[in-house]
Structure formats: C-alpha cells, structure tokens
Short mmCIF file of C-alpha atoms in Angstrom, two decimals:
data_model
loop_
_atom_site.label_atom_id
_atom_site.label_comp_id
_atom_site.label_asym_id
_atom_site.label_seq_id
_atom_site.Cartn_x
_atom_site.Cartn_y
_atom_site.Cartn_z
CA MET L 1 -30.56 -12.15 48.31
CA GLY L 2 -30.95 -11.62 44.56
CA ARG L 3 -33.88 -12.86 42.60
CA LYS L 4 -34.69 -16.48 41.96
CA ARG L 5 -33.99 -17.98 38.58
CA SER L 6 -37.10 -18.54 36.50
CA SER L 7 -37.28 -21.16 33.79
CA SER L 8 -38.50 -18.40 31.49
CA LEU L 9 -35.27 -16.41 31.82
CA SER L 10 -33.05 -16.18 28.80
CA PRO L 11 -29.34 -17.10 29.14
CA GLU L 12 -28.44 -13.40 29.18
CA GLU L 13 -30.98 -12.66 31.94
CA GLU L 14 -29.79 -15.63 34.03
CA LEU L 15 -26.17 -14.50 33.71
CA ALA L 16 -27.17 -11.03 34.89
CA ALA L 17 -29.01 -12.58 37.87
CA ILE L 18 -25.90 -14.67 38.69
CA ASP L 19 -23.65 -11.60 38.63
CA GLN L 20 -26.09 -9.71 40.87
CA LEU L 21 -26.18 -12.57 43.40
CA ILE L 22 -22.38 -12.85 43.41
CA ASP L 23 -22.02 -9.11 43.96
CA GLN L 24 -24.31 -9.39 46.99
CA SER L 25 -22.48 -12.46 48.43
CA PRO L 26 -19.10 -11.88 50.15
CA GLY L 27 -16.54 -14.58 49.46
CA ILE L 28 -18.21 -15.80 46.26
CA GLU L 29 -16.35 -15.11 43.03
CA ARG L 30 -16.97 -15.85 39.38
CA ARG L 31 -14.03 -17.38 37.50
CA ASP L 32 -15.02 -17.45 33.83
CA LYS L 33 -17.60 -20.25 33.88
CA ALA L 34 -16.78 -21.49 37.38
CA ILE L 35 -17.61 -20.49 40.96
CA ARG L 36 -14.87 -19.86 43.54
CA LEU L 37 -15.17 -19.65 47.33
CA ASP L 38 -12.92 -17.33 49.33
CA PHE L 39 -12.56 -17.71 53.13
CA MET L 40 -10.02 -17.55 55.98
CA TYR L 41 -8.89 -20.75 57.73
CA GLY L 42 -6.02 -21.16 60.15
CA GLY L 43 -4.92 -17.58 59.60
CA LYS L 44 -4.58 -18.15 55.87
CA ARG L 45 -6.70 -17.08 52.94
CA CYS L 46 -8.18 -20.05 51.10
CA ARG L 47 -9.64 -20.06 47.60
CA GLU L 48 -11.37 -23.14 46.24
CA THR L 49 -13.08 -23.54 42.89
CA LEU L 50 -16.24 -25.66 42.86
CA LYS L 51 -16.47 -28.29 40.16
CA VAL L 52 -20.06 -27.39 39.24
CA PRO L 53 -21.52 -25.53 36.26
CA LEU L 54 -22.08 -21.79 36.53
CA THR L 55 -25.84 -21.59 37.18
CA PHE L 56 -27.97 -19.49 39.48
CA ALA L 57 -28.85 -22.54 41.60
CA ASN L 58 -25.19 -23.48 41.97
CA VAL L 59 -24.28 -19.97 43.06
CA GLU L 60 -26.95 -20.24 45.77
CA TYR L 61 -25.42 -23.62 46.70
CA ALA L 62 -21.97 -21.96 46.93
CA VAL L 63 -23.34 -19.22 49.19
CA ASN L 64 -24.86 -21.76 51.59
CA LYS L 65 -21.70 -23.91 51.47
CA ARG L 66 -19.53 -20.99 52.48
CA LYS L 67 -21.86 -20.21 55.37
CA SER L 68 -21.57 -23.82 56.57
CA ILE L 69 -17.77 -23.68 56.28
CA LEU L 70 -17.55 -20.48 58.33
CA LEU L 71 -19.80 -22.00 61.01
CA GLU L 72 -17.70 -25.18 61.19
CA ILE L 73 -14.51 -23.11 61.44
CA ARG L 74 -15.96 -21.18 64.39
CA GLN L 75 -17.02 -24.44 66.05
CA GLY L 76 -13.61 -26.03 65.43
CA VAL L 77 -15.00 -28.97 63.47
CA PHE L 78 -14.13 -27.91 59.93
CA ASP L 79 -12.76 -30.79 57.80
CA TYR L 80 -11.10 -29.43 54.69
CA ALA L 81 -11.00 -32.82 53.01
CA VAL L 82 -14.76 -33.32 53.39
CA HIS L 83 -15.61 -30.10 51.62
CA PHE L 84 -12.75 -30.13 49.11
CA PRO L 85 -11.42 -33.69 48.79
CA GLU L 86 -9.39 -32.98 45.66
CA SER L 87 -7.72 -29.87 47.00
CA ALA L 88 -3.95 -29.96 47.57
CA ARG L 89 -4.52 -28.03 50.81
CA ALA L 90 -6.76 -30.82 52.13
CA ARG L 91 -3.81 -33.21 52.43
CA SER L 92 -2.03 -30.91 54.85
CA THR L 93 -4.89 -30.56 57.32
CA LYS L 94 -5.10 -32.73 60.41
CA ALA L 95 -8.75 -33.43 59.84
CA SER L 96 -7.95 -35.05 56.51
CA ARG L 97 -5.73 -37.57 58.25
CA ARG L 98 -8.54 -39.19 60.23
CA ILE L 99 -8.33 -42.90 59.56
CA SER L 100 -8.94 -46.17 61.37
CA LEU L 101 -6.19 -48.32 62.87
CA LYS L 102 -6.62 -50.81 60.01
CA GLU L 103 -6.18 -48.04 57.44
CA LEU L 104 -3.06 -46.83 59.26
CA TYR L 105 -1.67 -50.38 59.26
CA ASP L 106 -2.38 -50.83 55.54
CA ARG L 107 -0.66 -47.56 54.62
CA TYR L 108 2.29 -48.17 56.93
CA TRP L 109 2.80 -51.78 55.87
CA GLN L 110 2.77 -50.93 52.18
CA ILE L 111 5.91 -48.85 52.82
CA LYS L 112 7.52 -50.84 55.63
CA ALA L 113 7.41 -54.17 53.80
CA THR L 114 9.56 -52.82 50.98
CA ASN L 115 12.51 -52.28 53.33
CA ILE L 116 12.69 -55.63 55.13
CA THR L 117 13.30 -59.24 54.20
CA GLU L 118 10.46 -61.74 53.92
CA GLU L 119 11.49 -63.43 57.19
CA THR L 120 11.46 -60.11 59.06
CA GLU L 121 8.15 -59.22 57.41
CA ARG L 122 6.62 -62.43 58.73
CA ARG L 123 7.69 -61.70 62.32
CA TYR L 124 6.60 -58.05 62.21
CA LYS L 125 3.25 -58.93 60.67
CA VAL L 126 2.50 -61.44 63.43
CA ALA L 127 3.25 -58.76 66.03
CA LEU L 128 1.07 -56.08 64.41
CA ASP L 129 -1.80 -58.51 63.77
CA VAL L 130 -1.89 -59.36 67.49
CA CYS L 131 -1.70 -55.70 68.53
CA GLY L 132 -4.43 -54.70 66.08
CA GLU L 133 -6.78 -57.40 67.33
CA ILE L 134 -6.32 -56.26 70.93
CA VAL L 135 -6.70 -52.51 70.30
CA GLY L 136 -9.43 -52.87 67.65
CA TRP L 137 -8.91 -52.47 63.93
CA SER L 138 -11.96 -50.24 63.41
CA VAL L 139 -10.98 -47.68 66.08
CA PRO L 140 -10.20 -44.22 64.62
CA VAL L 141 -6.53 -43.54 65.24
CA ASP L 142 -7.07 -39.97 66.43
CA THR L 143 -9.34 -41.25 69.22
CA LEU L 144 -6.74 -43.63 70.68
CA MET L 145 -5.48 -42.67 74.12
CA PRO L 146 -2.46 -43.73 76.22
CA GLU L 147 -4.97 -45.80 78.20
CA ASP L 148 -5.51 -47.98 75.10
CA VAL L 149 -1.77 -48.56 74.84
CA ASP L 150 -1.61 -49.49 78.52
CA ARG L 151 -4.40 -51.99 77.93
CA LEU L 152 -2.43 -53.42 75.01
CA ARG L 153 0.65 -53.88 77.20
CA ALA L 154 -1.34 -55.52 79.97
CA SER L 155 -3.01 -57.92 77.56
CA LEU L 156 0.26 -58.94 75.93
CA ILE L 157 2.20 -59.54 79.12
CA SER L 158 -0.55 -61.72 80.59
CA THR L 159 0.31 -64.59 78.25
CA ARG L 160 3.80 -63.83 76.89
CA LYS L 161 7.39 -63.45 78.06
CA PRO L 162 8.76 -59.89 78.45
CA SER L 163 11.17 -60.41 75.54
CA THR L 164 8.30 -61.39 73.24
CA VAL L 165 6.09 -58.54 74.44
CA ASN L 166 8.89 -56.04 73.92
CA HIS L 167 9.29 -57.25 70.33
CA TYR L 168 5.55 -56.72 69.74
CA LEU L 169 5.63 -53.29 71.36
CA ALA L 170 8.71 -52.23 69.38
CA THR L 171 6.85 -53.14 66.18
CA TRP L 172 3.77 -51.25 67.37
CA ASN L 173 5.90 -48.20 68.21
CA GLY L 174 7.37 -48.22 64.73
CA MET L 175 3.88 -47.99 63.23
CA VAL L 176 2.53 -45.24 65.51
CA LEU L 177 5.70 -43.16 65.14
CA TRP L 178 5.28 -43.36 61.37
CA GLY L 179 1.65 -42.36 61.87
CA ALA L 180 2.68 -39.39 64.00
CA SER L 181 5.23 -38.19 61.45
CA ASN L 182 2.48 -38.24 58.82
CA GLU L 183 -0.05 -36.59 61.17
CA TYR L 184 -2.39 -39.58 61.34
CA VAL L 185 -1.62 -39.92 65.05
CA THR L 186 -2.39 -36.83 67.11
CA ARG L 187 -0.92 -37.82 70.50
CA SER L 188 1.84 -39.99 71.90
CA LEU L 189 0.91 -43.67 71.52
CA GLU L 190 4.32 -45.21 72.10
CA ALA L 191 4.33 -48.15 74.47
CA ALA L 192 6.84 -48.46 77.30
CA PHE L 193 8.87 -51.66 77.31
CA PHE L 194 8.84 -54.15 80.14
CA LYS L 195 12.02 -54.62 82.09
CA ASN L 196 13.54 -57.70 80.59
CA LEU L 197 16.38 -59.24 82.51
CA VAL L 198 18.76 -60.73 79.99
CA GLU L 199 18.78 -64.45 80.52
CA ASP L 200 22.20 -65.64 81.53
CA PRO L 201 23.94 -67.72 78.90
CA ASP L 202 23.99 -71.41 79.74
CA PRO L 203 27.23 -72.65 78.15
CA LEU L 204 28.50 -76.18 78.15
CA THR L 205 31.23 -76.94 80.63
CA LEU L 206 34.36 -78.56 79.30
CA ASP L 207 33.33 -81.85 80.92
CA GLU L 208 29.88 -81.64 79.32
CA TYR L 209 31.42 -80.97 75.93
CA LYS L 210 33.64 -84.03 76.31
CA GLN L 211 30.60 -86.07 77.33
CA VAL L 212 28.68 -84.97 74.22
CA ILE L 213 31.63 -85.78 71.95
CA LYS L 214 32.33 -89.20 73.49
CA LYS L 215 28.83 -90.45 74.29
CA GLY L 216 26.42 -88.26 72.36
CA CYS L 217 28.00 -88.26 68.91
CA LEU L 218 27.76 -91.54 67.01
CA HIS L 219 29.01 -90.13 63.70
CA ALA L 220 32.13 -88.23 62.73
CA GLN L 221 30.04 -85.44 61.22
CA ASP L 222 28.27 -84.87 64.53
CA ARG L 223 31.60 -84.59 66.36
CA ALA L 224 32.82 -82.15 63.72
CA LEU L 225 29.70 -79.97 63.89
CA VAL L 226 29.61 -79.79 67.69
CA THR L 227 33.32 -78.97 67.80
CA LEU L 228 33.05 -76.34 65.09
CA ALA L 229 30.03 -74.71 66.73
CA VAL L 230 31.63 -74.60 70.18
CA TYR L 231 35.05 -73.35 69.05
CA THR L 232 33.86 -70.68 66.58
CA GLY L 233 30.67 -69.22 68.07
CA LEU L 234 28.88 -69.40 64.71
CA ARG L 235 25.14 -68.85 64.79
CA PRO L 236 23.19 -72.01 63.83
CA GLY L 237 22.09 -70.42 60.56
CA GLU L 238 25.69 -69.48 59.73
CA LEU L 239 26.91 -72.99 60.57
CA CYS L 240 24.38 -74.63 58.25
CA ALA L 241 25.12 -72.18 55.42
CA LEU L 242 28.87 -72.86 55.31
CA ALA L 243 30.35 -73.81 51.94
CA ARG L 244 33.60 -75.47 50.94
CA GLU L 245 34.49 -72.23 49.18
CA ASP L 246 34.45 -70.43 52.56
CA VAL L 247 37.48 -72.33 53.86
CA GLN L 248 40.91 -70.77 53.40
CA GLY L 249 43.57 -72.54 55.46
CA ASN L 250 42.91 -71.78 59.12
CA LEU L 251 40.54 -68.97 58.15
CA LEU L 252 36.79 -69.35 57.75
CA HIS L 253 34.82 -66.77 55.78
CA VAL L 254 31.28 -66.29 57.13
CA ARG L 255 29.45 -65.00 54.08
CA ARG L 256 25.86 -66.11 54.52
CA SER L 257 23.24 -67.59 56.80
CA VAL L 258 20.16 -69.74 56.23
CA THR L 259 16.77 -68.85 57.70
CA ALA L 260 14.15 -71.12 59.23
CA ASN L 261 12.37 -70.91 55.85
CA LYS L 262 15.47 -72.35 54.15
CA VAL L 263 16.36 -69.05 52.47
CA LEU L 264 20.01 -68.06 52.12
CA LYS L 265 20.80 -64.50 53.13
CA VAL L 266 23.78 -62.37 54.08
CA PRO L 267 24.85 -62.52 57.78
CA LYS L 268 22.97 -60.60 60.45
CA THR L 269 25.24 -57.55 60.19
CA GLY L 270 25.00 -57.62 56.40
CA MET L 271 28.76 -58.01 56.10
CA GLU L 272 31.17 -60.90 55.66
CA ARG L 273 33.50 -61.66 58.55
CA LYS L 274 36.57 -63.80 59.08
CA VAL L 275 36.83 -66.39 61.82
CA TRP L 276 40.27 -67.65 62.81
CA LEU L 277 40.17 -71.37 63.54
CA VAL L 278 41.77 -72.77 66.68
CA PRO L 279 43.16 -76.34 66.31
CA PRO L 280 39.93 -78.20 67.27
CA ALA L 281 37.85 -76.10 64.87
CA LEU L 282 40.45 -76.52 62.13
CA GLU L 283 40.35 -80.30 62.55
CA ALA L 284 36.55 -80.21 62.39
CA VAL L 285 36.65 -78.22 59.14
CA LYS L 286 39.17 -80.63 57.61
CA ALA L 287 36.88 -83.55 58.50
CA LEU L 288 33.86 -81.83 56.93
CA MET L 289 35.89 -81.02 53.81
CA GLU L 290 36.77 -84.70 53.47
CA MET L 291 33.15 -85.72 53.93
CA THR L 292 31.94 -83.41 51.15
CA LYS L 293 34.82 -83.90 48.71
CA ASP L 294 32.48 -85.41 46.10
CA ALA L 295 29.80 -82.74 46.43
CA GLN L 296 29.07 -80.64 43.37
CA PRO L 297 28.84 -76.82 43.40
CA SER L 298 25.68 -75.05 42.30
CA ASP L 299 24.50 -71.51 41.73
CA GLU L 300 22.35 -70.32 44.63
CA ARG L 301 20.51 -67.09 45.34
CA VAL L 302 21.58 -65.19 48.47
CA GLU L 303 19.30 -62.39 49.69
CA ILE L 304 20.92 -59.05 50.47
CA SER L 305 17.63 -57.24 51.05
CA ARG L 306 14.03 -57.69 49.99
CA HIS L 307 14.77 -56.27 46.55
CA GLN L 308 18.37 -57.23 46.08
CA SER L 309 20.12 -60.58 45.90
CA LYS L 310 23.22 -62.14 44.44
CA ILE L 311 24.09 -65.48 42.90
CA GLU L 312 26.92 -67.45 44.48
CA THR L 313 28.47 -70.66 43.23
CA ILE L 314 28.81 -72.72 46.40
CA THR L 315 29.26 -76.29 47.58
CA PRO L 316 27.57 -77.01 50.95
CA LEU L 317 30.04 -77.96 53.67
CA VAL L 318 27.36 -79.08 56.13
CA THR L 319 25.06 -81.71 54.63
CA PRO L 320 22.47 -84.08 56.15
CA MET L 321 24.69 -87.15 55.80
CA GLN L 322 22.56 -89.23 58.16
CA ALA L 323 19.37 -88.48 56.28
CA LYS L 324 17.20 -91.51 55.67
CA ASN L 325 16.70 -90.43 52.09
CA LYS L 326 20.19 -90.60 50.59
CA ALA L 327 18.96 -88.83 47.49
CA VAL L 328 19.15 -85.57 49.45
CA SER L 329 22.49 -86.27 51.11
CA THR L 330 24.26 -83.49 49.23
CA GLN L 331 21.74 -80.82 50.21
CA ARG L 332 22.36 -78.32 52.98
CA LEU L 333 21.60 -79.23 56.60
CA GLN L 334 18.77 -76.95 57.76
CA VAL L 335 18.58 -75.03 61.03
CA ALA L 336 15.60 -77.01 62.38
CA SER L 337 17.38 -80.28 61.65
CA TRP L 338 20.53 -79.09 63.42
CA ALA L 339 18.50 -77.96 66.44
CA ALA L 340 16.80 -81.36 66.65
CA LYS L 341 20.13 -83.17 66.21
CA TRP L 342 21.77 -81.03 68.94
CA GLU L 343 19.07 -81.92 71.45
CA LYS L 344 19.37 -85.61 70.58
CA LEU L 345 23.13 -85.50 71.10
CA LEU L 346 22.76 -83.89 74.53
CA SER L 347 20.06 -86.36 75.49
CA ARG L 348 22.14 -89.34 74.47
CA ALA L 349 25.11 -87.99 76.44
CA LYS L 350 22.85 -87.34 79.46
CA VAL L 351 23.82 -83.67 79.45
CA ARG L 352 21.26 -81.12 80.63
CA ARG L 353 19.12 -79.85 77.77
CA ARG L 354 20.06 -76.56 76.11
CA VAL L 355 19.08 -75.04 72.76
CA ALA L 356 21.60 -75.18 69.92
CA TYR L 357 22.30 -71.44 70.21
CA GLN L 358 24.09 -72.15 73.51
CA SER L 359 27.06 -73.41 71.50
CA ARG L 360 27.63 -69.75 70.58
CA HIS L 361 27.45 -68.74 74.24
CA THR L 362 29.86 -71.55 75.05
CA TYR L 363 32.47 -70.08 72.70
CA ALA L 364 32.09 -66.61 74.22
CA CYS L 365 32.27 -67.77 77.83
CA TRP L 366 35.22 -70.07 77.24
CA SER L 367 37.07 -67.29 75.41
CA LEU L 368 36.43 -64.78 78.18
CA THR L 369 37.55 -67.11 80.97
CA ALA L 370 40.72 -67.73 78.93
CA HIS L 371 41.42 -63.95 79.06
CA GLY L 372 40.74 -63.47 75.37
CA ASN L 373 40.85 -59.95 73.95
CA LEU L 374 37.33 -58.48 74.01
CA ALA L 375 37.62 -56.76 70.64
CA PHE L 376 38.90 -59.96 69.01
CA ILE L 377 36.13 -62.12 70.50
CA ALA L 378 33.46 -59.62 69.41
CA LYS L 379 34.87 -59.58 65.89
CA GLN L 380 34.96 -63.37 65.73
CA MET L 381 31.30 -63.52 66.77
CA GLY L 382 30.15 -60.84 64.36
CA HIS L 383 29.31 -58.08 66.86
CA LYS L 384 29.82 -54.44 65.89
CA ASP L 385 31.75 -53.85 69.12
CA TYR L 386 32.33 -55.54 72.46
CA SER L 387 29.46 -53.78 74.29
CA MET L 388 27.28 -56.83 73.68
CA LEU L 389 29.89 -59.03 75.35
CA VAL L 390 29.90 -56.82 78.42
CA LYS L 391 26.10 -56.79 78.56
CA VAL L 392 25.49 -60.51 78.01
CA TYR L 393 28.59 -62.09 79.51
CA GLY L 394 29.32 -59.69 82.35
CA ARG L 395 29.02 -62.40 84.99
CA TRP L 396 31.79 -64.44 83.39
CA MET L 397 33.98 -61.37 83.16
CA ASP L 398 33.38 -60.46 86.82
CA SER L 399 34.10 -63.98 87.98
CA GLU L 400 37.53 -63.78 86.39
CA SER L 401 38.46 -60.32 87.71
CA GLU L 402 40.94 -61.62 90.30
CA ASN L 403 42.55 -64.01 87.84
CA GLU L 404 42.70 -61.24 85.26
CA ALA L 405 44.47 -58.93 87.72
CA GLU L 406 47.06 -61.61 88.43
CA PHE L 407 47.48 -62.27 84.72
CA ILE L 408 48.07 -58.58 84.01
CA TRP L 409 50.64 -58.34 86.80
CA ARG L 410 52.55 -61.38 85.52
CA GLU L 411 52.71 -59.81 82.07
CA LEU L 412 53.88 -56.50 83.55
CA GLU L 413 56.60 -58.30 85.48
CA LYS L 414 57.87 -59.78 82.23
CA SER L 415 58.35 -56.28 80.90
CA GLY L 416 60.32 -55.12 83.97
CA ALA L 417 57.67 -53.92 86.38
CA TYR L 418 58.45 -54.57 90.05
CA CYS L 419 57.05 -54.03 93.51
CA PRO L 420 59.30 -51.70 95.52
CA GLU L 421 59.94 -52.34 99.19
CA ILE L 422 58.11 -49.72 101.14
CA SER L 423 58.50 -49.66 104.90
CA GLU L 424 57.53 -47.15 107.51
CA LYS L 425 61.20 -46.72 108.48
CA GLU L 426 62.22 -45.75 105.00
CA SER L 427 59.32 -43.32 104.78
CA LYS L 428 60.45 -41.53 107.97
CA ASN L 429 64.05 -41.26 106.73
CA ASP L 430 62.76 -39.63 103.60
#
C-alpha cells in the first residue's frame, strides 16, 4: 500500500507519498499537518485527530491503528479511552469508566465528604473502610457481582448487630448507586438490609425515677438534670448544649446539640424547636439557672453544615459542677460525662442499668400513657411527624387502647353525647 519512505526523498516527494498512501487508505484523512481517523462506533461516526507529526511512517501507524480499532469493535472489546484518552467522547463510553473499588471510593468520597459534617464523615468512613476490606480494594468495579455483595452481607452480620450492619450497607449502597449513576458500576450492587426488629424502649418507671432522685442523686444538679431529661425528652447532646439564653419563662428553646467530639452543631433536624416545660422540668431549669448565675457568656462556633457555621454568644446551663478540677467548672458538661454520670446514678439507686438515651424514651412513654396528643409529643421531641412515635412506641399505645376509649367517651359525654336505650321491644314497635 503506497511506497515506503526513503531517507533520500525530498520533503516534496515525501508529501506526495503521504498523499498517495492516504488516498489508498479508507478512513485516513489529512488535516493540514495532522492525521485524522474516521470510523463507525456504536452507530455513530467518529473522527479523531492523532497528536503526531505528519510523516509517512505516522500515516502507516494511523492505518494500522484504524485496523486494530475496527477489529476490537467487531470483537466487542474496544476501549475508546485507551486509544484516545484525551477525547471528549472517551468520557462517555462505558469502557472508559473501568476503575477499581478503591478508585471508586476515592472519587465518591471526594464529593460525598463535602456535603456532610465531620462527625457523619467519621461514621461513614468507618463503614466504607470495613466494606472495602471485605470486598477487596483492588477488585475492578465492573467485575463485581451480586455474589460479592452477598458475601459482604454475610461477613458483616457474623460479628455485628443487624442495626450496625444495616448502617454499613446503607453507606455501601450510597457509594455504588453513585457509581451506577456515573456508569462506573455496570450492574446492581445494592445490598439488601437485614430485618432489624426495633428494640423496645426501656423507660424508667415512676418508682424507679423516684428511687434515682432520692437515692441515686447526691447533688442538686444531678436531680435537676435527671428531672429535666425525663420530663422533656431532650437528647443527651441537646441537654448538654443548653444555654441560659435558651430559657424563656416556661419555654425552652432547643437550638443546638453537642457531639461526642465536643463540637456544637444545630439539632438533628437542623431546626430550632420549642419545648414547653411541665412543673418538674421548670423547677429543674430554675435550679440550673441559679447554679450558673455567675457563669460568663462566650462566643462559640455552632456548625450548620460542613462548610457553614454561625457564632452564638451563649452561657452554658449544664456545667460539670462536680468536676475534680474546679478550674473547668464553668465549661459545658459533655455527652460522655453525662452518660457515665447517669449510669452511676442508676447504680447507686440500685435501679436496673439503662443508657442515658432511655430518659428520652421515658418522656415519650409517660406522655403516651397520659393520653398526650401525638402531634404535640412529636413536636416536643423534635420529630418531623408522629409516625416515629407509632413505630417506636406502638406497644405503649396499644396497652392504653381500652383506657383511651374510656377517656374519649368521658369527654364525649361532657359535650352531650349519650347512650340511648335500645331494647328488642322498642325495635319491634318501630
């Protein structure tokens, strides 16, 4: 095909030889001083210019390259990105998206981490690190099969609780769904969750609460904190993040929470909520206000998101007053310290051990058995609606069904409702 270039050819003779070879080679075009390949792929015409000088040898190279491309297309193994890595078309081909699981993780995490807080990032990263180690970081993503996901599930559940495994799998699913939307993942790799029976809340009984107050609490602050936790349903992080500025009469503004890493952030829903204080909670708040009357306000950073925060001037309402180091007595009580204190109080009172979060469940269960309005209770606790109450506290609601029916009837009677006398005799006369 054409004559070979000789070192004795002049530039004009070589150019003539190049033109002759191009004329004899379908799909090879001359573009000024460049060489362009023309071929069909995926039902579309593709033109790619080679970044090589216009020489006879390079035209021969282009001819052979086009032949290789056509063969690979027929065999179904053509990788656009291998032949033309700088082409815009290469990015849209599936073959160009072939990466390892570690590469997928790195690309996904670079984007995901910008949308979550540091605390959430830590938990997600732990989950993905475990999943990656089990599946294999070096495995090409497009070779993963549902069998590999099943193996991941089986490995996780062998040493972890269903709730923990489901958290790991939800994080994994987020990554592979992102991979699928960007065509790195070629088949469904979502993991099915394990059936996780919601653990029943384990609230304090009224007698147990009294026992903790009378025998467990040695300090007024402890009595105030237990009472406030039980009668408001605040999360431990929200309780520890309270400030004197949040108190307004019998209204408590829940504006922030504190994480295990001692970082202040907005509440779980991202919005402030108001909690109406019943008499015991109000007395507890008054006691805490008196205890911190000499505390000084300071400007503190409150995270809204990973890239947004605000500065609030606040005076901690809950401080470690029994700290051995009195130099830190005006600092905020931390969640871990409150959890340890709670367990010590229960132990001293000889009340069965429960985690500090059960004070929140105690508020919900007590409110439900007292026939509280579901929407009001949900709002007090910071839920978007009362569906969570029904899901988590259904047993307490069912146990009160008969009492609730009687309560409703008594209220209806007050408004004039009555039970008519209905006898068989009267029915026949009618």
